[in-house]
Tab-separated table of C-alpha atoms and ligand atoms in Angstrom:
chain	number	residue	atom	x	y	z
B	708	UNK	CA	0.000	0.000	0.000
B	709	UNK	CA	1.077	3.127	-0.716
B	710	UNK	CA	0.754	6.519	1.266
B	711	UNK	CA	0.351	9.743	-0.378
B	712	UNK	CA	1.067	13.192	1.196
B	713	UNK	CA	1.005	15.168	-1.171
B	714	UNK	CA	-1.755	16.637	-3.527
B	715	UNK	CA	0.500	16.603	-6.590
B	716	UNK	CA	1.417	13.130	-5.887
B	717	UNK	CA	-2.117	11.682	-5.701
B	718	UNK	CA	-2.623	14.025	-8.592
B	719	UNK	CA	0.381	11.940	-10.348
B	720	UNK	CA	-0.872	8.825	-9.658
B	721	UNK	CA	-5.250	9.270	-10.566
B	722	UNK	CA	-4.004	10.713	-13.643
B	723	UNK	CA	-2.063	7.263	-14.242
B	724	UNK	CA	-4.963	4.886	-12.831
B	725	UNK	CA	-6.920	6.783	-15.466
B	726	UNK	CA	-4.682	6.499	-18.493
B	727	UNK	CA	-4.863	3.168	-17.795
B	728	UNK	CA	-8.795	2.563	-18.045
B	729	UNK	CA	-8.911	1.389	-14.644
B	730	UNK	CA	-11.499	2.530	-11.626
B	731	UNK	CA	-11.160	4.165	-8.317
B	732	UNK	CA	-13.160	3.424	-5.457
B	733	UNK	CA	-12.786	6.763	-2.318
B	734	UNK	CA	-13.216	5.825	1.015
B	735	UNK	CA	-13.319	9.329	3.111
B	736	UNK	CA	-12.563	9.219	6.549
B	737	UNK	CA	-11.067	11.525	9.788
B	738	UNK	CA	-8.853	8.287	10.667
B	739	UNK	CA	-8.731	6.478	14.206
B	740	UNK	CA	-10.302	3.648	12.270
B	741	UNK	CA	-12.917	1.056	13.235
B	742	UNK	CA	-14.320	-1.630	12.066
B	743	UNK	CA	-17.495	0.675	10.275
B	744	UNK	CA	-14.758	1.976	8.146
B	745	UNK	CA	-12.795	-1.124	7.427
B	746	UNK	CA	-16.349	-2.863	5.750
B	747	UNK	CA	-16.403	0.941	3.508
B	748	UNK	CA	-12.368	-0.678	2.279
B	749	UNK	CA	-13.803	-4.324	1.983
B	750	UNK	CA	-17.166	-3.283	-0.176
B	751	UNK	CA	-15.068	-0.664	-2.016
B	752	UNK	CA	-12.285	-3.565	-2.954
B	753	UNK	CA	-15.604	-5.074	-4.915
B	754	UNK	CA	-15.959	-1.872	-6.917
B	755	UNK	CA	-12.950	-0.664	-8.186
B	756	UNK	CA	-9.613	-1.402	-9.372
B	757	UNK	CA	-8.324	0.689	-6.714
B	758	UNK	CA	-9.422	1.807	-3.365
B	759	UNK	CA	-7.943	5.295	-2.450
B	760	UNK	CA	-8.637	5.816	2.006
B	761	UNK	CA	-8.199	9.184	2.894
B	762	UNK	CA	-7.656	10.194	6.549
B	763	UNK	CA	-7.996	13.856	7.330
B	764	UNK	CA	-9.164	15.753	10.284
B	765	UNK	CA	-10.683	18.393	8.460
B	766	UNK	CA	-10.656	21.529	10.679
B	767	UNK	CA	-13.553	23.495	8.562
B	768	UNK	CA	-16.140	21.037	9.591
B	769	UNK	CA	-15.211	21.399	13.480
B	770	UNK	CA	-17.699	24.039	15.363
B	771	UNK	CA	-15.634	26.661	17.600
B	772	UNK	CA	-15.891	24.020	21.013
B	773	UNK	CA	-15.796	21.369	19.394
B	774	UNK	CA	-12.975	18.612	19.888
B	775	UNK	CA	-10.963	19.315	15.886
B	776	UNK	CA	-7.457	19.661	18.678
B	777	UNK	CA	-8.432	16.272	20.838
B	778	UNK	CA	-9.686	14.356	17.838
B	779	UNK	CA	-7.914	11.243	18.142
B	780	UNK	CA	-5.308	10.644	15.376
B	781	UNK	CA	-3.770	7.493	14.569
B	782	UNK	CA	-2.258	7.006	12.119
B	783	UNK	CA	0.379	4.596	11.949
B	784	UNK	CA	-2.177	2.210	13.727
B	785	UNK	CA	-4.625	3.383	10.569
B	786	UNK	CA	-2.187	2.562	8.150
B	787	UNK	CA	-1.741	-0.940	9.257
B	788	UNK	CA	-5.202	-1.730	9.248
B	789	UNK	CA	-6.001	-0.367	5.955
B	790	UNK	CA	-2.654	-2.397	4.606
B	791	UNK	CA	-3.968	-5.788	5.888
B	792	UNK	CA	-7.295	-4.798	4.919
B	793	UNK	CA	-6.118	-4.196	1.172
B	794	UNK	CA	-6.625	-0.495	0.364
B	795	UNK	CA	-4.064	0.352	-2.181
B	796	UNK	CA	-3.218	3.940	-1.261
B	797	UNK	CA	-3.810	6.042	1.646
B	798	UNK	CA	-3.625	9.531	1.269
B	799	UNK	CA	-3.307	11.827	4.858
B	800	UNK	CA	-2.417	14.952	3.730
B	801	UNK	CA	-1.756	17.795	6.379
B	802	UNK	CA	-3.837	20.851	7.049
B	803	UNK	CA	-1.564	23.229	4.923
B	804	UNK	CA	-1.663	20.781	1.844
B	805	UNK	CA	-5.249	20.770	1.491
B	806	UNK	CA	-6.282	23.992	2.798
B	807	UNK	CA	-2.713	25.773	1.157
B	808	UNK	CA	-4.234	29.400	1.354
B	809	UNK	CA	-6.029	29.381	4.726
B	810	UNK	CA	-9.567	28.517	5.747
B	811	UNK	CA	-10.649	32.150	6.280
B	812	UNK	CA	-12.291	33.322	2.849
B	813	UNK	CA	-11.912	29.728	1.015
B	814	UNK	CA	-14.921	28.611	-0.929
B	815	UNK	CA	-17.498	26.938	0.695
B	816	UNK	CA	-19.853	24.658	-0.731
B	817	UNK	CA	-23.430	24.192	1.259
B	818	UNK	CA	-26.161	22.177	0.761
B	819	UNK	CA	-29.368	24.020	2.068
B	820	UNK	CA	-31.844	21.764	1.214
B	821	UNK	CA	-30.439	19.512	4.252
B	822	UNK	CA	-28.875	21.849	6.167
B	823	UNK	CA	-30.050	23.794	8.978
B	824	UNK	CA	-31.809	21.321	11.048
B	825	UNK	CA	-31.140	17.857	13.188
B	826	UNK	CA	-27.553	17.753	13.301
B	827	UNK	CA	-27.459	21.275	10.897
B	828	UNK	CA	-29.204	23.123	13.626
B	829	UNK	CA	-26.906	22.445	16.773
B	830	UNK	CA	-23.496	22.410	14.120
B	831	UNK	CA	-23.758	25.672	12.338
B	832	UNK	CA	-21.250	25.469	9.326
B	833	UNK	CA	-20.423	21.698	10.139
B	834	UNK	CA	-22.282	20.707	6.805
B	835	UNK	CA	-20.785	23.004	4.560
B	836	UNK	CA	-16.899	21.984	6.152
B	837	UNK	CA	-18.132	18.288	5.190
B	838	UNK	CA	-19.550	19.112	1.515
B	839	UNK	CA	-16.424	21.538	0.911
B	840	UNK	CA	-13.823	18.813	2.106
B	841	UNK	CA	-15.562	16.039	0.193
B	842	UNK	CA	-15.935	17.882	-2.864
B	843	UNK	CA	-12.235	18.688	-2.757
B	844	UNK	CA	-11.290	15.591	-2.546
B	845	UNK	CA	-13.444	13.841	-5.363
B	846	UNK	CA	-11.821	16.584	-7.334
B	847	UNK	CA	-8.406	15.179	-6.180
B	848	UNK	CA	-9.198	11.435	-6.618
B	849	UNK	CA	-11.238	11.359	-9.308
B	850	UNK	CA	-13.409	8.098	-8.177
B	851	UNK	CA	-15.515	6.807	-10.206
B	852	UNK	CA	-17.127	5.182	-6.910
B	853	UNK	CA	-17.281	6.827	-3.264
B	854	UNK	CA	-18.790	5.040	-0.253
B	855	UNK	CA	-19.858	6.666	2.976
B	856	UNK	CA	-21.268	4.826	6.521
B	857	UNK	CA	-25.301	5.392	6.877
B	858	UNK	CA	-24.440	6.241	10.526
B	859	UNK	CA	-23.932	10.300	9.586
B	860	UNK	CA	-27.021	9.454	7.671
B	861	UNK	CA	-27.767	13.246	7.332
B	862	UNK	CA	-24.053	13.402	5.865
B	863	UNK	CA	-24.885	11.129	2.984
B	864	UNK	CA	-27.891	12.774	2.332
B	865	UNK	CA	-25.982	16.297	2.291
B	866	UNK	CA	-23.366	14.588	-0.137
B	867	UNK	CA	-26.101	12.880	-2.279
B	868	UNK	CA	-27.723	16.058	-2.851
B	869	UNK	CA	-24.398	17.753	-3.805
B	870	UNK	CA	-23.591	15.372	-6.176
B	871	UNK	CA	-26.987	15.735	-7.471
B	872	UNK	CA	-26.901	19.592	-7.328
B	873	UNK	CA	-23.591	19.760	-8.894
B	874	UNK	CA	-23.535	17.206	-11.969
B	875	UNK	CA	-20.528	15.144	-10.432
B	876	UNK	CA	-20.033	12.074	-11.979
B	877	UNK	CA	-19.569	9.917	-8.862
B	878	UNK	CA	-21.641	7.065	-8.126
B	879	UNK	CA	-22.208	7.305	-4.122
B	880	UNK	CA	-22.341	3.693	-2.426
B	881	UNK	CA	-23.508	3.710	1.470
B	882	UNK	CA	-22.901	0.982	3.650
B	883	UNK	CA	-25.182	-0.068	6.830
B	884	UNK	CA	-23.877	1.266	10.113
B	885	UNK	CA	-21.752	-1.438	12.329
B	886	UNK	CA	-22.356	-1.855	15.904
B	887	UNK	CA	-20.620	-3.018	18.899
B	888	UNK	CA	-22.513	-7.172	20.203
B	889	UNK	CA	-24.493	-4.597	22.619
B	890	UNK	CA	-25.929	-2.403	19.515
B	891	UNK	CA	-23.533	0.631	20.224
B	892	UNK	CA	-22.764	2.358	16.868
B	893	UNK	CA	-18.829	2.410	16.218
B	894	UNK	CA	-17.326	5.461	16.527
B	895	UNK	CA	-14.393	7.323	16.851
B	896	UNK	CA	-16.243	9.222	19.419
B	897	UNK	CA	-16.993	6.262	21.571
B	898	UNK	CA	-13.350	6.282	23.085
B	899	UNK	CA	-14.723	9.019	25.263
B	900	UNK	CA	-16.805	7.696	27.236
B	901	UNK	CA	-15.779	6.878	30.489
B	902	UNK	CA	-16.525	3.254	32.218
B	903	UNK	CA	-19.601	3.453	33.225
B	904	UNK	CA	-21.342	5.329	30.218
B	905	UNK	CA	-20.234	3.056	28.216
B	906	UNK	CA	-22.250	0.492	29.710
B	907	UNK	CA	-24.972	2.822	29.179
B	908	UNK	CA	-24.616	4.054	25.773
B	909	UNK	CA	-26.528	1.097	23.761
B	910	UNK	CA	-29.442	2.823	25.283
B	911	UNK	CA	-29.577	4.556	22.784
B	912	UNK	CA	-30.269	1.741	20.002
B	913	UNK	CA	-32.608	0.398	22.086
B	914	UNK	CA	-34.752	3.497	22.794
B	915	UNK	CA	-34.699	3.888	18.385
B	916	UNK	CA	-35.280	0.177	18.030
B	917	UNK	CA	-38.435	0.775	20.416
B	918	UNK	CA	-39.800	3.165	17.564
B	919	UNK	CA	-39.109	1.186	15.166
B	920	UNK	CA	-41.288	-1.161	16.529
B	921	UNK	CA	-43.837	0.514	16.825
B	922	UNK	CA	-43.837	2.081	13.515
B	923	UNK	CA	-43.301	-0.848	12.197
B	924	UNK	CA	-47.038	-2.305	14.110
B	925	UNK	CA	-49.023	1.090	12.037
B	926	UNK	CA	-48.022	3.786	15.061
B	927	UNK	CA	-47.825	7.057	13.738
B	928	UNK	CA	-48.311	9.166	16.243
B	929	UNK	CA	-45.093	10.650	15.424
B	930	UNK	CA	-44.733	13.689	17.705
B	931	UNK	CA	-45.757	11.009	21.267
B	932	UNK	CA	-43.102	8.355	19.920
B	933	UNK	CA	-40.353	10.934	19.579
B	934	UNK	CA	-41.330	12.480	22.947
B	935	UNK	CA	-41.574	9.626	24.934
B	936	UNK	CA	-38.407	8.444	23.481
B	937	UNK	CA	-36.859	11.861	24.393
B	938	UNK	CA	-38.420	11.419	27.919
B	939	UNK	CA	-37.174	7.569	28.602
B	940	UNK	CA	-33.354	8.920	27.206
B	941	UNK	CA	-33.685	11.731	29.793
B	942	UNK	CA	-34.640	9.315	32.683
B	943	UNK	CA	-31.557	7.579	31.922
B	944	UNK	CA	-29.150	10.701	31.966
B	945	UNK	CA	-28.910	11.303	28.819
B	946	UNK	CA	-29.446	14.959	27.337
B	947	UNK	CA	-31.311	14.107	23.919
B	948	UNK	CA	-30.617	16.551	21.192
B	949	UNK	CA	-32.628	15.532	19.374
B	950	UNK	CA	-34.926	12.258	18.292
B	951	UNK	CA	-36.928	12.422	14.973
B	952	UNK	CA	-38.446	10.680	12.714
B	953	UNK	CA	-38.435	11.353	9.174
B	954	UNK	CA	-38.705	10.655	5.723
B	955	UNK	CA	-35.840	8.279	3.992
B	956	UNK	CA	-35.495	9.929	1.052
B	957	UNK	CA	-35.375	13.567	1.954
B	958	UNK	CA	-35.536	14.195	5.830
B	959	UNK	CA	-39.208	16.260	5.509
B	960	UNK	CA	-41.386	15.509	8.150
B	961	UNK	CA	-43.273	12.410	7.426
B	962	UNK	CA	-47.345	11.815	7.183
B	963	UNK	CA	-49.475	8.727	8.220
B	964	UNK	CA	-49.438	7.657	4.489
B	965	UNK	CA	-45.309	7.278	4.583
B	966	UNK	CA	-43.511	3.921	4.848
B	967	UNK	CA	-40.149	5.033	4.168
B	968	UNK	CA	-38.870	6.223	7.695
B	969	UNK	CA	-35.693	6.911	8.835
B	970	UNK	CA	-35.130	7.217	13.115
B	971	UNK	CA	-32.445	9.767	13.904
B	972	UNK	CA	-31.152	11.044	16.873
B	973	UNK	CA	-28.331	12.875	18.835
B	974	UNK	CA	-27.643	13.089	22.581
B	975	UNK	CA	-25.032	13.768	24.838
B	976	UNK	CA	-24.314	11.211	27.427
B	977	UNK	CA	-21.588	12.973	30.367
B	978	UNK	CA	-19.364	15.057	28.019
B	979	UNK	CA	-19.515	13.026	24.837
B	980	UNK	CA	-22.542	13.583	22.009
B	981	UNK	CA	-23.163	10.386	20.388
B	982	UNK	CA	-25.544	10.199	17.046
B	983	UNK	CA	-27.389	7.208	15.754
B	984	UNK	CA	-30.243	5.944	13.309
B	985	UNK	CA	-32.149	3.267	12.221
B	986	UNK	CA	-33.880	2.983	9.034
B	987	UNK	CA	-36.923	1.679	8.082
B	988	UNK	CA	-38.863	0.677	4.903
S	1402	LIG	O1	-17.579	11.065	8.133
S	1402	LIG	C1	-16.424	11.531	8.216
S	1402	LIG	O2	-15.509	10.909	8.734
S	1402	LIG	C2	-16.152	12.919	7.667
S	1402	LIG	O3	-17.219	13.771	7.883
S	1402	LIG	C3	-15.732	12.922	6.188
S	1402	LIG	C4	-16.836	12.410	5.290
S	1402	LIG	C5	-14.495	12.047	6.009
S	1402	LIG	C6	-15.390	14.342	5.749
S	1402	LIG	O4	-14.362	14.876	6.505
């Protein structure tokens, strides 16, 4: 496996790949690696001739408070894993190398139509840093094929639409969230729990399975479900964000006549805000 630095040198080698007749398959991540990711390498070894990981903290999608400086990064453990897992190139460029002039005044690319509430609302300008880095780096790679985790389900809806939006000729792939035996979506983020909210955490699966459920039996009494979901999270300690259901397709507020639902919610447990979904046809 090879790993690229260097914008000019990934340039060097698409433009190769591509000479050749041969595919590309991206696999976007911030690094500190799980198992979630490692199934994006596997499925996107099935699509393309090459699969190009990228591992970058990207700074512009990082709210002022937020944790961009404590973000765990790892990568010489990363780079192992995606070797025995059979990426062919990793590129981890630095800050400086993809953001050369500065983040004050760059372009910005945002996706309205999905911005702005759930995760949008409480992350002011996180969407845009996600649809600015991503488009960058299709630009860089080149992919015919890019595949993305359905746990930032809003995120693959925001990058959908941009590809949509924008004419770019990538095909997006997503791949269904893995969880822990306990039903704990992986996450980088999990590291920071402590102990004993650890053991709590699945709760939150279980309180979104619970809707399921029940949507799944003809409820749709929307607005009680998501309350008393909110209410049983809060009797546990947690401080929901937010729990709502949805449509799949679009994330507009469903009606009774809807079948295609998707469960999303975000809540902090002790320090650490942890986001899940579960989705429904
Ligand atoms: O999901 C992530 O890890 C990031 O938001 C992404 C898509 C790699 C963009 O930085």
């Amino acid at each position: 496996m090879q790993i690229i630095h260097h914008t000019l040198d990934l340039r060097t080698q698409v433009k190769k790949w591509h000479m050749a007749g041969e595919t590309v398959c991206l696999v976007p991540t911030m690094g500190n690696l799980h198992e979630g990711h490692l199934s994006l390498v596997d499925r996107a070894k099935q699509l393309a001739d090459h699969v190009v990981a990228t591992i970058f903290v990207n700074p512009m999608q990082f709210i002022q408070g937020e944790d961009f400086d404590t973000y765990p990064r790892t990568l010489e453990q990363d780079s192992m894993a995606l070797f025995e897992r059979g990426a062919s190139t990793l590129f981890a460029p630095g800050v400086e190398e993809v953001y050369p002039a500065g983040l004050e005044h760059h372009t910005e690319i945002s996706v309205p139509s999905m911005d702005g509430f759930l995760c949008g609302a409480s992350r002011p300008g996180h969407f845009n840093g996600v649809a600015t880095v991503v488009s960058k780096l299709f630009n860089l790679v080149q992919p015919d094929t890019a595949i993305f985790g359905q746990k930032d389900y809003q995120q693959l809806l925001v990058i959908k639409r941009m590809v949509d939006d924008l004419c770019i000729p990538i095909d997006i792939v997503s791949l269904a969230t893995v969880r822990e035996d306990d039903g704990l979506a992986l996450s980088s983020r999990n590291g920071y729990l402590s102990e004993s909210d650890r053991i709590k955490a699945p709760v939150i699966y279980q309180q979104l399975q619970s809707i399921a459920e029940q949507l799944k039996k003809g409820n749709r009494n929307f607005a009680d479900l998501e309350s008393v979901g909110k209410k049983n999270l809060k009797e546990q300690n947690f401080d929901p964000e937010y729990l709502s259901i949805r449509r799949q397709a679009d994330l507009t507020l469903p009606e009774a006549s809807d079948t295609d639902f998707v469960v999303l919610l975000a809540a902090r447990l002790g320090t650490t805000r942890l986001i899940d979904n579960i989705i429904l046809s």
